[in-house]
Short mmCIF file of N, CA and C in Angstrom, two decimals:
data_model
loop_
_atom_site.label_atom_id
_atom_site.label_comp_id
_atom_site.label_asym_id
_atom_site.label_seq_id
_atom_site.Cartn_x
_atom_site.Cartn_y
_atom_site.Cartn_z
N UNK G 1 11.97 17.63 8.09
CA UNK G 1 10.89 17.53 7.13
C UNK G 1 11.04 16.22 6.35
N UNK G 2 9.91 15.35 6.27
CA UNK G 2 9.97 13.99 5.42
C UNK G 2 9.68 14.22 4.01
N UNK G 3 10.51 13.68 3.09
CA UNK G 3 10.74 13.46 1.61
C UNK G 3 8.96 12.83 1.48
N UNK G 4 8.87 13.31 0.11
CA UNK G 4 7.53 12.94 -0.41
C UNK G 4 7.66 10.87 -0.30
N UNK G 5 9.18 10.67 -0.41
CA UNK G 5 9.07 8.57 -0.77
C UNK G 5 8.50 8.67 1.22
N UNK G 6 9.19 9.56 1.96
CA UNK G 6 9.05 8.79 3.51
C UNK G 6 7.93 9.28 3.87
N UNK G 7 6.78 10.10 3.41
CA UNK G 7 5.46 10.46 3.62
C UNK G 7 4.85 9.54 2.85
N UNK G 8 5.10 8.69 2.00
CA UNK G 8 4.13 7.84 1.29
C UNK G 8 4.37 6.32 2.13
N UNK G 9 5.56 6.45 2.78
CA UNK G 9 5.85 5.20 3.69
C UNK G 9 5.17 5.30 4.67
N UNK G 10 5.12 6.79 5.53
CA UNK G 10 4.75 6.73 6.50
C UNK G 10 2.56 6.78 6.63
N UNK G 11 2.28 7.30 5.26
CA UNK G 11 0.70 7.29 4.97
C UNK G 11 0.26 5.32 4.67
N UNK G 12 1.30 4.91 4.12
CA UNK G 12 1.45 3.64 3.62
C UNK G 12 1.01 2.59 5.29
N UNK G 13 1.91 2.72 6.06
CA UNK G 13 2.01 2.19 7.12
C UNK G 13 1.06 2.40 8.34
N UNK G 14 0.61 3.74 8.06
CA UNK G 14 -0.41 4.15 9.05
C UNK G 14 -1.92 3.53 8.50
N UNK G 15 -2.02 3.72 6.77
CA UNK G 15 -3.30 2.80 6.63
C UNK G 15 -3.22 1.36 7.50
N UNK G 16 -2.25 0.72 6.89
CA UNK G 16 -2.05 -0.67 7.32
C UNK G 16 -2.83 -0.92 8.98
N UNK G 17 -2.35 0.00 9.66
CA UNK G 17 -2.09 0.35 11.14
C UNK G 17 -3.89 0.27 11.29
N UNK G 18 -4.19 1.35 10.67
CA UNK G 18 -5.89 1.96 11.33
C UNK G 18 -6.65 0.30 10.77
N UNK G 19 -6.09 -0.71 9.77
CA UNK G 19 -6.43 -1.99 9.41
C UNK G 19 -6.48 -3.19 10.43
N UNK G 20 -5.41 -2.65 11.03
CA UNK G 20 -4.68 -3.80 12.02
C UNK G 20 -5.64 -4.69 12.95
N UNK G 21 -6.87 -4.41 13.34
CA UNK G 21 -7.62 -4.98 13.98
C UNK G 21 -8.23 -6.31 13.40
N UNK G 22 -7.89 -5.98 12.25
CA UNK G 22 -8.82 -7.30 11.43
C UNK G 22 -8.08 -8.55 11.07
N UNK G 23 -6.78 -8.47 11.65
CA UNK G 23 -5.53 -9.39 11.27
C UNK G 23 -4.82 -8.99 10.10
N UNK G 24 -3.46 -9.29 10.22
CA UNK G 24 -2.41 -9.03 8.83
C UNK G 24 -2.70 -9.35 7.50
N UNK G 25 -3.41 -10.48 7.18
CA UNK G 25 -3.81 -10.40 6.17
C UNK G 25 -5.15 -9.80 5.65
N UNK G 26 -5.95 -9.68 6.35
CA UNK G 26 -7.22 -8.69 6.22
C UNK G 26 -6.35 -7.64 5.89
N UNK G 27 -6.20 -6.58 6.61
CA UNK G 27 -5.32 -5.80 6.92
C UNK G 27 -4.64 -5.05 5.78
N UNK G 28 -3.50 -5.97 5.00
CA UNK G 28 -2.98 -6.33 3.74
C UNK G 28 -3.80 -6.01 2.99
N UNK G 29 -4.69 -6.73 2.36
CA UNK G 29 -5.71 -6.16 1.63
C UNK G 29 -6.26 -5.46 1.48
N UNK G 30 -7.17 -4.74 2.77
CA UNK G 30 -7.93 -3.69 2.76
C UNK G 30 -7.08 -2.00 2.71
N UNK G 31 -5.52 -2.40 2.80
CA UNK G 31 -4.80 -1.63 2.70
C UNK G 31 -4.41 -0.87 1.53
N UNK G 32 -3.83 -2.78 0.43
CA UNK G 32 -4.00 -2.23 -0.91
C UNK G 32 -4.79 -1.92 -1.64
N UNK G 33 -6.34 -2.18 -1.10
CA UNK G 33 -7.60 -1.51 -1.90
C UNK G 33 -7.60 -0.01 -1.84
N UNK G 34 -7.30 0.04 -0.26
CA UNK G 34 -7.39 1.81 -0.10
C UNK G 34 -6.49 2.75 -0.84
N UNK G 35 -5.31 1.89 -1.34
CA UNK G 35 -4.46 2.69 -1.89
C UNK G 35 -4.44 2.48 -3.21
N UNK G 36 -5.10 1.93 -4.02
CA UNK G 36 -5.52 1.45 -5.66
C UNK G 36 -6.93 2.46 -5.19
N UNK G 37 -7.44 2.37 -4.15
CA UNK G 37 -8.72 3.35 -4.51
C UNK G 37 -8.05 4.64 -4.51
N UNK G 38 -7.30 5.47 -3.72
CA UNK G 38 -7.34 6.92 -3.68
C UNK G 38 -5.76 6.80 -4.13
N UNK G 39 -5.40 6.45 -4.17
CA UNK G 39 -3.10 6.97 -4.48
C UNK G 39 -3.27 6.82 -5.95
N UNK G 40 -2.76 8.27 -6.40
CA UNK G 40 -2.31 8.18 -7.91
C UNK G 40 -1.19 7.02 -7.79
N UNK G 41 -1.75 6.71 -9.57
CA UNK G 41 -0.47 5.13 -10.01
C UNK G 41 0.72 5.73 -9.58
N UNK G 42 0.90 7.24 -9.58
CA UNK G 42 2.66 7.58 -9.67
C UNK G 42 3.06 7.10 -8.12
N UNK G 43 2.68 7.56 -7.50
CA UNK G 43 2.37 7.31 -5.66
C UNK G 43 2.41 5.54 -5.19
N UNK G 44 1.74 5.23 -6.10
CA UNK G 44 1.60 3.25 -5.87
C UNK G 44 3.23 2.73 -6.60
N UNK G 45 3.32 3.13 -7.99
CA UNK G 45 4.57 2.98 -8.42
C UNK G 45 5.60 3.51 -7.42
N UNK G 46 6.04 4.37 -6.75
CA UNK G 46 7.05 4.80 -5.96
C UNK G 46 6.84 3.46 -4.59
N UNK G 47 5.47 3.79 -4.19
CA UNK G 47 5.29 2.69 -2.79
C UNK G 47 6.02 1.54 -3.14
N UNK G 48 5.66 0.80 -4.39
CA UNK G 48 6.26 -0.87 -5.19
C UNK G 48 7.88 -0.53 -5.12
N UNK G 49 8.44 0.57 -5.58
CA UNK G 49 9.51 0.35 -5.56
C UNK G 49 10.53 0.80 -4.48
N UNK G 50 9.56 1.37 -3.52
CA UNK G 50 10.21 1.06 -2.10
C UNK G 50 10.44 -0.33 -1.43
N UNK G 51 9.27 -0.88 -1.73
CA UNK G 51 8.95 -2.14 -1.50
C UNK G 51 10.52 -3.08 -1.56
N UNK G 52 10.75 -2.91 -3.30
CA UNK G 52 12.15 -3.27 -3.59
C UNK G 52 13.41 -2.71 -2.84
N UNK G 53 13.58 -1.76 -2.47
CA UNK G 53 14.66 -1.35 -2.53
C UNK G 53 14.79 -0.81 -0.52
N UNK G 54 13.62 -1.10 0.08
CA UNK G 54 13.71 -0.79 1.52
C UNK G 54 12.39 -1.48 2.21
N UNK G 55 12.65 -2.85 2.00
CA UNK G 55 10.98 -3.47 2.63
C UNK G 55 10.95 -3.04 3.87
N UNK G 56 12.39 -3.20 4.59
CA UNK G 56 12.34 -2.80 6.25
C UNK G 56 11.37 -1.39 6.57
N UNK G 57 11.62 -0.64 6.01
CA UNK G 57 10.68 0.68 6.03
C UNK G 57 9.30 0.49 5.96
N UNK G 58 8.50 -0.21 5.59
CA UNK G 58 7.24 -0.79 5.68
C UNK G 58 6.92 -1.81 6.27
N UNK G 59 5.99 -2.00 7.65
CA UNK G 59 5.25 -2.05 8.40
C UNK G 59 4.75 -3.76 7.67
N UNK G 60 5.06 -4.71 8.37
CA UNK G 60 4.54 -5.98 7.69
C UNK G 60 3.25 -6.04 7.06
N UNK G 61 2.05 -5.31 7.49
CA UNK G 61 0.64 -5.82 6.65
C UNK G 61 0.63 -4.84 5.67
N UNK G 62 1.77 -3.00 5.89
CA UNK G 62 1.78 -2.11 4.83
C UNK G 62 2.90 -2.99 4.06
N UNK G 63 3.66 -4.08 4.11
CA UNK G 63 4.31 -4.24 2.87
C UNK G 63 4.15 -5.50 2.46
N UNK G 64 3.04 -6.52 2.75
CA UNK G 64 2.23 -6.85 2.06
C UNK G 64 1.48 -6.56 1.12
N UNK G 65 0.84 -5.33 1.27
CA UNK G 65 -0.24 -4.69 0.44
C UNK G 65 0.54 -3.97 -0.27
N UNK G 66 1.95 -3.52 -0.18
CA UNK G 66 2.64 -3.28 -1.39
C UNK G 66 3.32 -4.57 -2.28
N UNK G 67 3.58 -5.55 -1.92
CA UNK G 67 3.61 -6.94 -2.12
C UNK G 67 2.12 -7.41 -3.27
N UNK G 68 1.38 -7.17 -2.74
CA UNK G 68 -0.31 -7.53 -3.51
C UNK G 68 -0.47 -6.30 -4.55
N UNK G 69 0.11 -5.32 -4.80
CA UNK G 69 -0.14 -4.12 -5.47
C UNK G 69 1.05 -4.46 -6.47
N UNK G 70 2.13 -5.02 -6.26
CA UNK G 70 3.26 -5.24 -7.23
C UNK G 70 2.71 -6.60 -8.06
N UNK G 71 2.65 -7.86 -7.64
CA UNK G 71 1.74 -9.04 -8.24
C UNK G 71 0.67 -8.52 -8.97
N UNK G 72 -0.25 -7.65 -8.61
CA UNK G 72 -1.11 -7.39 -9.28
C UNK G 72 -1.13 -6.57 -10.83
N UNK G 73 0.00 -5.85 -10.69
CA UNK G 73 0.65 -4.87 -11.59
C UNK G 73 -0.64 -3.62 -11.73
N UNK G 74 0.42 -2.94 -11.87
CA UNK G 74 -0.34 -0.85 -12.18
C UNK G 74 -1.11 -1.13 -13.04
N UNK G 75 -2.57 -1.17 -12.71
CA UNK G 75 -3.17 -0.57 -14.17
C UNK G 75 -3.63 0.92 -14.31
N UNK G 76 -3.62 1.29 -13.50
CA UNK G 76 -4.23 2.79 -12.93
C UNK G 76 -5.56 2.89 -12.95
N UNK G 77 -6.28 1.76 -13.06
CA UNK G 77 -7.64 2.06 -12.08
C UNK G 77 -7.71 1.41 -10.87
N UNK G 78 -8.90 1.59 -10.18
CA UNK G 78 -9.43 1.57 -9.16
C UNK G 78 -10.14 0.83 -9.34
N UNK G 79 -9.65 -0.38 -8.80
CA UNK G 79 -10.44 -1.54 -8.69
C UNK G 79 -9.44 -2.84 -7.43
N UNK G 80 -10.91 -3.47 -6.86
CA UNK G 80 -10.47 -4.13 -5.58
C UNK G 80 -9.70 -5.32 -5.71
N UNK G 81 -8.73 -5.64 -4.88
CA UNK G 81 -7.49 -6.59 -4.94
C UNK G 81 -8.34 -7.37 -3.80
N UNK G 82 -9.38 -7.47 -3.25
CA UNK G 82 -9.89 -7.86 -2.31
C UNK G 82 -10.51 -9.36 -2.88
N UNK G 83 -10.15 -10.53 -2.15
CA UNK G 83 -10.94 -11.71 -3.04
C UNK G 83 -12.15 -12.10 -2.07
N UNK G 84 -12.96 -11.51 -1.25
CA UNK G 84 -14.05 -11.53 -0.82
C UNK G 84 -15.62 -10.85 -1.48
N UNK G 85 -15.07 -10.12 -2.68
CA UNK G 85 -16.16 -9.50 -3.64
C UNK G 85 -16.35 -10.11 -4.58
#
């Protein structure tokens, strides 16, 4: 059974994944939007500090977009990290 941090890695990485068509940095982005749109801050805060403490565990365009979600800092809304809007 996976720990709630390795289900948020593994939901983390699979967005990235269903992204992947659009290139890594598309990808990246549309990743951390999806997850500033629907992941409670507590859920984004844990993702960031996986980020720190096990980047290998995340999927290069999923740890980017935890990369773009840490720069950006928690505000706990929902709003797009996307610079095409």
């Amino acid at each position: 059974m996976m720990s709630n941090l390795e289900r948020l890695v593994y939901m983390a990485n699979q967005i990235a994944r269903n992204f992947a068509a659009t290139g890594d940095e598309a990808a990246a982005r549309a990743t951390a939007d999806h997850i500033m749109a629907f992941w409670d801050p507590r859920m984004r805060a844990q993702l960031v500090d996986r980020l720190a403490a096990a980047p290998e565990s995340l999927e290069p365009p999923a740890r980017q977009a935890a990369t773009i979600l840490r720069d950006r800092g928690d505000r706990g809304r929902a709003t797009s990290v996307r610079d095409d809007f």
